[in-house]
Structures are given as structure tokens and as C-alpha cells.
XYZ file of N, CA, C and O in Angstrom:
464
model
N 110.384 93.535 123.050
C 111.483 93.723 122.120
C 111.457 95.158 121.609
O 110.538 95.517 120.873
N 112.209 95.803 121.889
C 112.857 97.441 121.853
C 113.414 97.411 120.185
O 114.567 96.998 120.312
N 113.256 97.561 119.208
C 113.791 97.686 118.272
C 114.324 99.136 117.436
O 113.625 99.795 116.665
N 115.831 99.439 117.840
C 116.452 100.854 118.000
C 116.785 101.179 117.251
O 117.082 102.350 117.490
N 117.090 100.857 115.930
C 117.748 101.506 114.668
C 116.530 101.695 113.473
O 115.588 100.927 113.279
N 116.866 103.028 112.695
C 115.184 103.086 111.535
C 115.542 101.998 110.974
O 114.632 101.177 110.859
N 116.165 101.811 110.731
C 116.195 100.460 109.496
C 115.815 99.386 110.479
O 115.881 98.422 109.717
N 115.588 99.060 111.231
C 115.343 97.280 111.783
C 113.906 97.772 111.921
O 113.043 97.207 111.250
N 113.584 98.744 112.707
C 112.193 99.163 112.720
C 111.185 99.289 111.931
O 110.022 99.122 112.299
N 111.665 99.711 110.332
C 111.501 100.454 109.267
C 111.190 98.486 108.307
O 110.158 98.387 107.642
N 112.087 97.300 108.386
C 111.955 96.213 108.045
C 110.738 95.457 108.712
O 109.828 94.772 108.244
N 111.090 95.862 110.021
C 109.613 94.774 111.097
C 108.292 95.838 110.382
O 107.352 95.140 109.999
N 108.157 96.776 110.236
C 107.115 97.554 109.968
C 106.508 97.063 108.240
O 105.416 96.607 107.901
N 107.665 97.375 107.474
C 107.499 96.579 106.086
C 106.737 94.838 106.078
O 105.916 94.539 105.211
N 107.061 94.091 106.894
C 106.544 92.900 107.203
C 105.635 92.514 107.788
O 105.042 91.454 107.590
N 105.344 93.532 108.796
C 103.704 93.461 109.131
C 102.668 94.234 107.701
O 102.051 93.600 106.845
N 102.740 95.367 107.804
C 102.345 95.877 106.651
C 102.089 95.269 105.000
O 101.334 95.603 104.087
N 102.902 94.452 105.128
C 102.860 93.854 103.344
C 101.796 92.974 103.161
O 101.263 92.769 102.070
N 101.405 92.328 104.469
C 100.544 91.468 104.518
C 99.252 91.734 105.040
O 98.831 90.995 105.929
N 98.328 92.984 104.490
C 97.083 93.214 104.810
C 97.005 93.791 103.779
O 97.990 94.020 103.076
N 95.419 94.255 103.392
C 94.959 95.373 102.427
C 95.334 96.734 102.919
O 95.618 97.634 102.128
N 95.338 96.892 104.190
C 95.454 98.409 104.418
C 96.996 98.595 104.726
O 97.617 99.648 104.582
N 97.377 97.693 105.063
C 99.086 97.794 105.540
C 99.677 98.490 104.155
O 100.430 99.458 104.047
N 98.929 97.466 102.900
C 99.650 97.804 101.976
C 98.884 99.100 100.829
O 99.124 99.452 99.674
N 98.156 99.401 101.596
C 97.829 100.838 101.132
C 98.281 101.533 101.914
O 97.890 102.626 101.504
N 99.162 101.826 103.272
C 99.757 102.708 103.532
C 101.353 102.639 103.489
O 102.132 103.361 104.113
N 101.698 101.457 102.482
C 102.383 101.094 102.111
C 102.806 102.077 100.772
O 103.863 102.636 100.479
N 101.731 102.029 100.234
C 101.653 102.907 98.642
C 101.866 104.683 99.034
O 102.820 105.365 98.658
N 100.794 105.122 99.807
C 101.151 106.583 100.454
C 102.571 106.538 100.563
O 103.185 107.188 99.717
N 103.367 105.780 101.602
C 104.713 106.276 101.786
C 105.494 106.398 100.904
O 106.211 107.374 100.685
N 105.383 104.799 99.952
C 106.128 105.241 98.512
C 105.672 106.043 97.673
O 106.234 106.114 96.580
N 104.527 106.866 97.959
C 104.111 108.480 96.541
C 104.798 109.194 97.515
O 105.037 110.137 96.760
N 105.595 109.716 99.118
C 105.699 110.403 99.283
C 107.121 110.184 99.757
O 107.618 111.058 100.468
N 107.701 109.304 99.497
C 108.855 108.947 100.067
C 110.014 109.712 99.589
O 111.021 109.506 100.265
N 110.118 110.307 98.886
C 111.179 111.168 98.582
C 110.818 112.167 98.897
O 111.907 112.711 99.079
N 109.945 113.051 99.173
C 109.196 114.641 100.148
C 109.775 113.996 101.533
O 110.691 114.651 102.031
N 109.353 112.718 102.289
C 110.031 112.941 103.331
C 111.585 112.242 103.665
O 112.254 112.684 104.598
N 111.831 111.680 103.237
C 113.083 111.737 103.409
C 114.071 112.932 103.631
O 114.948 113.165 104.463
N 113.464 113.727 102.328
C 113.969 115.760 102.199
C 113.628 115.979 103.194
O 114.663 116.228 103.811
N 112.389 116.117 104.192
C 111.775 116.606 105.282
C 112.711 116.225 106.082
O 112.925 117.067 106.954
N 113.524 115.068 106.164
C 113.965 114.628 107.656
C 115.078 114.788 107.716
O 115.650 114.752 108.805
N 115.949 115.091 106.184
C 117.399 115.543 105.831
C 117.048 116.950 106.903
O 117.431 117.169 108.052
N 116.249 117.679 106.074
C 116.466 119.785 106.221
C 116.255 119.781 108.065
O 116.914 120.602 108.705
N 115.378 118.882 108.755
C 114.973 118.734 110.179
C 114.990 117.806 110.984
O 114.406 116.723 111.018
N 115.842 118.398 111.764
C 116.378 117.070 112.628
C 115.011 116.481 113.087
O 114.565 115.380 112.764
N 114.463 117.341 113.842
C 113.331 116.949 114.693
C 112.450 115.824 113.878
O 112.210 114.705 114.332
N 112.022 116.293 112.637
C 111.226 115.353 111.792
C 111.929 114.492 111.613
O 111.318 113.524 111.160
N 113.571 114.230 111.814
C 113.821 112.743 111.511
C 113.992 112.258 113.114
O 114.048 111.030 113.174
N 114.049 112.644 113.888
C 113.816 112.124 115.378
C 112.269 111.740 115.474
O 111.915 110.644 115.909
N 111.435 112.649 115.069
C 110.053 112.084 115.462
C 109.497 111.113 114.445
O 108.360 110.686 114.650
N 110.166 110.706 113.358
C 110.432 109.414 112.439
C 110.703 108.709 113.199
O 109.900 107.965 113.764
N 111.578 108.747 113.354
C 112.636 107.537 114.115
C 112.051 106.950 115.371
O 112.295 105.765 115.596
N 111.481 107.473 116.022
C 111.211 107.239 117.699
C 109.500 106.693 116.953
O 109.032 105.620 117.333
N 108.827 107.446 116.048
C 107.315 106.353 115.721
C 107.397 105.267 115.262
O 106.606 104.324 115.290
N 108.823 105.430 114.620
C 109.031 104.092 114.011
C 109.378 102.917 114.617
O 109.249 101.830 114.055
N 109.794 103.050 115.685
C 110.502 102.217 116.773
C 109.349 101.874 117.475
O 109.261 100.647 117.538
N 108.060 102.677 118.249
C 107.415 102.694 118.495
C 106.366 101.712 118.072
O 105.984 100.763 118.756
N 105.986 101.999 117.008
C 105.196 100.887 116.058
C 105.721 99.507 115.788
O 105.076 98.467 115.920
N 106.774 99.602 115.457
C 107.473 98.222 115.683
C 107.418 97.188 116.575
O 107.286 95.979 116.384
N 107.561 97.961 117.780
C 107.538 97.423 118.756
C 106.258 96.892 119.609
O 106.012 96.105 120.524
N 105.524 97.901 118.657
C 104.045 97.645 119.310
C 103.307 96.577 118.597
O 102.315 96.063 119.114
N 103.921 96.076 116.964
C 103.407 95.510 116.493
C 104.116 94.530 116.492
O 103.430 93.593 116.083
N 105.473 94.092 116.803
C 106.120 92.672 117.479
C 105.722 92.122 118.790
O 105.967 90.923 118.921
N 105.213 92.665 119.706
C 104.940 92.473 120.924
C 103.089 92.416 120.764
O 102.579 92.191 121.861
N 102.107 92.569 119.677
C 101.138 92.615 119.763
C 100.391 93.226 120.747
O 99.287 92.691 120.845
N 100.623 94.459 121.781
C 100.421 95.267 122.242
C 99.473 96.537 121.942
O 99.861 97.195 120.977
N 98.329 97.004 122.564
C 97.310 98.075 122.005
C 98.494 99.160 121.822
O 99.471 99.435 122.519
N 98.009 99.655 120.613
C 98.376 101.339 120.524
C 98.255 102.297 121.582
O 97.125 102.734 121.803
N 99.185 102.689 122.254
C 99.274 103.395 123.333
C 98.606 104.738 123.122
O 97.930 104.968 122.120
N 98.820 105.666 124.142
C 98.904 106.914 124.206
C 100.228 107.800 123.653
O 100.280 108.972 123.280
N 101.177 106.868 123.741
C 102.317 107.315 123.870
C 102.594 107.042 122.075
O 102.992 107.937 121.330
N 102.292 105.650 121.631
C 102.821 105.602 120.102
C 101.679 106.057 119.961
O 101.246 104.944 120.260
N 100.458 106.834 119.729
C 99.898 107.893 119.429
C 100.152 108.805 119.321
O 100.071 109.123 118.134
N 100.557 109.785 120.099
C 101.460 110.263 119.784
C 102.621 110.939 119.328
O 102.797 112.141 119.129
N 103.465 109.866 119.181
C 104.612 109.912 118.470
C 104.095 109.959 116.822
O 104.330 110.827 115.982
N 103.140 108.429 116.663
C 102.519 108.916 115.149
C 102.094 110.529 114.941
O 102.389 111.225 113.969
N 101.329 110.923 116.109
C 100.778 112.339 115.516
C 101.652 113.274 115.087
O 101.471 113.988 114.101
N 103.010 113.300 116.109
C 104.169 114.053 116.096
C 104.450 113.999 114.418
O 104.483 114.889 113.568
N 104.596 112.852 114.367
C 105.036 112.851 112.863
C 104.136 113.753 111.591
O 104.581 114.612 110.831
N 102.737 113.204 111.691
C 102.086 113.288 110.849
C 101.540 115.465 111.237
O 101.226 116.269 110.359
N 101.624 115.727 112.629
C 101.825 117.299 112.927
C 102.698 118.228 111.575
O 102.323 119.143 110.843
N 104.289 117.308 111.723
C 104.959 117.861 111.102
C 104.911 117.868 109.103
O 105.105 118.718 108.235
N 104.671 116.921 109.121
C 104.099 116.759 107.511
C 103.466 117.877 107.255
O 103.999 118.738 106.555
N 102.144 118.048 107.822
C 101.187 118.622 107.590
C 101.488 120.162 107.423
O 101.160 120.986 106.569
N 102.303 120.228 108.670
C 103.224 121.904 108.705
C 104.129 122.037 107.177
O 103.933 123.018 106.459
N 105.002 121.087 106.827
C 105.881 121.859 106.231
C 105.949 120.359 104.578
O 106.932 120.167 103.863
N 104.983 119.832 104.509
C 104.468 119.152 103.187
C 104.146 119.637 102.138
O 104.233 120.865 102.102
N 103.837 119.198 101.346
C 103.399 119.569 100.050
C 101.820 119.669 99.653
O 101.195 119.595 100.711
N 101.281 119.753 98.989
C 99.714 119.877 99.385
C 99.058 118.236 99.074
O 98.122 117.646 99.612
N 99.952 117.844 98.025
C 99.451 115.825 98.412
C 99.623 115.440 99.551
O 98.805 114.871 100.273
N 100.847 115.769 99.809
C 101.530 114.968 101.015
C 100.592 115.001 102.670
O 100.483 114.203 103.601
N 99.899 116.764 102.290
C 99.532 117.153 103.229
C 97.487 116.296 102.872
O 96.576 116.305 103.700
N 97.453 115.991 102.130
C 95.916 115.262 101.765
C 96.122 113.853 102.434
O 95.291 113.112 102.958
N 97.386 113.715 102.273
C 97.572 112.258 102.599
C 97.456 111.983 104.019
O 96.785 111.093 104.543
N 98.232 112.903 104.612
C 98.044 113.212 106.224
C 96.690 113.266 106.872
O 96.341 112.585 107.836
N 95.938 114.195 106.202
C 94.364 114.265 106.494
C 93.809 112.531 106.876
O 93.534 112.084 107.990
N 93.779 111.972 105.839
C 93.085 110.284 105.983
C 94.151 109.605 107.550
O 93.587 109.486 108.637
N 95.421 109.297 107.408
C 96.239 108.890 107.910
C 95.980 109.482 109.438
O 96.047 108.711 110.396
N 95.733 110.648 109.588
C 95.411 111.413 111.025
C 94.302 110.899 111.922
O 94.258 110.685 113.133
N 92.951 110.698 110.419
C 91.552 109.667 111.033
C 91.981 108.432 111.930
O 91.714 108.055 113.071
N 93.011 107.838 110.563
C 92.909 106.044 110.909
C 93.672 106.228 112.356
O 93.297 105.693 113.399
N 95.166 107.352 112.173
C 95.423 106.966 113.475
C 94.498 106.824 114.722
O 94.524 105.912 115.548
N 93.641 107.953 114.689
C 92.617 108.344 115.883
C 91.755 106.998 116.048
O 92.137 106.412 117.061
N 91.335 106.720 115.781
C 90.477 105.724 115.472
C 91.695 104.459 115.574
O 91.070 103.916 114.663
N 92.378 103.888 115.732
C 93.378 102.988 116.124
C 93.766 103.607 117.805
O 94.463 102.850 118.480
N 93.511 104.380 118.182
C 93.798 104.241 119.701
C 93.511 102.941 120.316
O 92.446 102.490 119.892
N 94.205 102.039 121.330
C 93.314 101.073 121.872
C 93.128 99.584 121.676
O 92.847 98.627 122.398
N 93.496 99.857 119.957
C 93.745 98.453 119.106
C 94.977 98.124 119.387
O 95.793 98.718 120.093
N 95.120 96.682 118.522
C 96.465 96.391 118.516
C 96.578 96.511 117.211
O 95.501 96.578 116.619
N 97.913 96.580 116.312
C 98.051 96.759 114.985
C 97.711 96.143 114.313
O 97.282 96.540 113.230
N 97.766 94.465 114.782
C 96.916 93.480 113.766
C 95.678 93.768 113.907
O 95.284 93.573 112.757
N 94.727 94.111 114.528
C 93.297 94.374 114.488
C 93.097 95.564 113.226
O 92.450 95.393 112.193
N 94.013 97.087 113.718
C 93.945 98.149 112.644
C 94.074 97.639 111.344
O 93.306 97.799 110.396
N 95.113 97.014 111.395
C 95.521 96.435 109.569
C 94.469 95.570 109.195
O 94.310 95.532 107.975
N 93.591 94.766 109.945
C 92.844 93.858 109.270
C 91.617 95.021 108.499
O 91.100 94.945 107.384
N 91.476 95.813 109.324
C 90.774 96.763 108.754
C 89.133 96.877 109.667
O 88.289 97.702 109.319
């Protein structure tokens, strides 16, 4: 299941996520930074394309229970690259942790990462 629009992606992601300890601590990061990127993805297209396409990505990887690819690796990094470039200096602390877990989630499937 291909899930193509941020918002359907952006809902399946909210619903896996709500229901772990760590889902919902990276649940909390997005909402301290959710208005920095949103701005980020208004001023750059690219950062809202490489949103959009991790987001779809993850979704999909986590409806289909599928290991974290190479590929939604990635696309997460893509994202979290660009933060880091043109963030704020929280935003950019936040990235630091978030960069680990991704690395370290190569391989898994998302329910394994989220259980922690």
C-alpha cells in the first residue's frame, strides 16, 4: 500500500507513533519544532519534497510491516540533512539524536524501532 498524499501519510504515521513510548517522543520533537518546519518547507521546495516522499516512505513501510530500507533511509536522512543545514540550533540538537536512532533502525521494521 503506496500511500501518496502528506496528509494520509502524515495520519498512518500519527497512528503508528501514538502508540509506543518512543513513537510518542518523536511525536513531541515534531510538535517543539513544527512550526520551524513547516517555514522550512514553505521557503524550499526541496525540503517539502524530501518531507513528503519520507513521509510516504515510512508509511508505507510501517503499513506493510516491512524492514527500513536503504532507500527510506535515506529519504529520512534527506530530510533530517536539510534541517540540520538551514534549522535553528534546537531544531538542529534535535536532529543530532534523531540521525542516531535513524542509523541504528536500518534493517528493522518500524514496530521493532518504536518498541524501543
Amino acid at each position: 500500500m503506496f500511500v501518496p498524499r502528506q496528509q494520509d501519510a502524515s495520519r498512518v504515521l500519527h497512528e503508528k507513533l501514538s502508540t509506543t513510548r518512543v513513537g510518542l517522543r518523536w511525536e513531541r520533537i515534531l510538535r517543539t519544532h513544527e512550526r520551524e518546519v513547516d517555514a522550512l518547507m514553505v521557503v524550499h521546495p526541496d525540503v517539502h519534497r524530501h518531507v513528503s516522499e519520507a513521509l510516504a516512505h515510512l508509511a508505507e513501510v510501517g503499513v506493510t510491516c516491512r524492514a527500513l530500507d536503504d532507500t527510506t533511509i535515506a529519504l529520512a536522512t534527506a530530510v533530517l540533512d536539510d534541517l540540520q543545514r538551514l534549522g535553528s540550533f534546537e531544531l538542529k540538537a534535535a536532529v543530532v539524536g534523531l540521525r542516531e536512532e535513524i542509523a541504528l533502525a536500518r534493517g528493522r521494521s518500524l514496530d521493532d524501532v518504536l518498541a524501543g
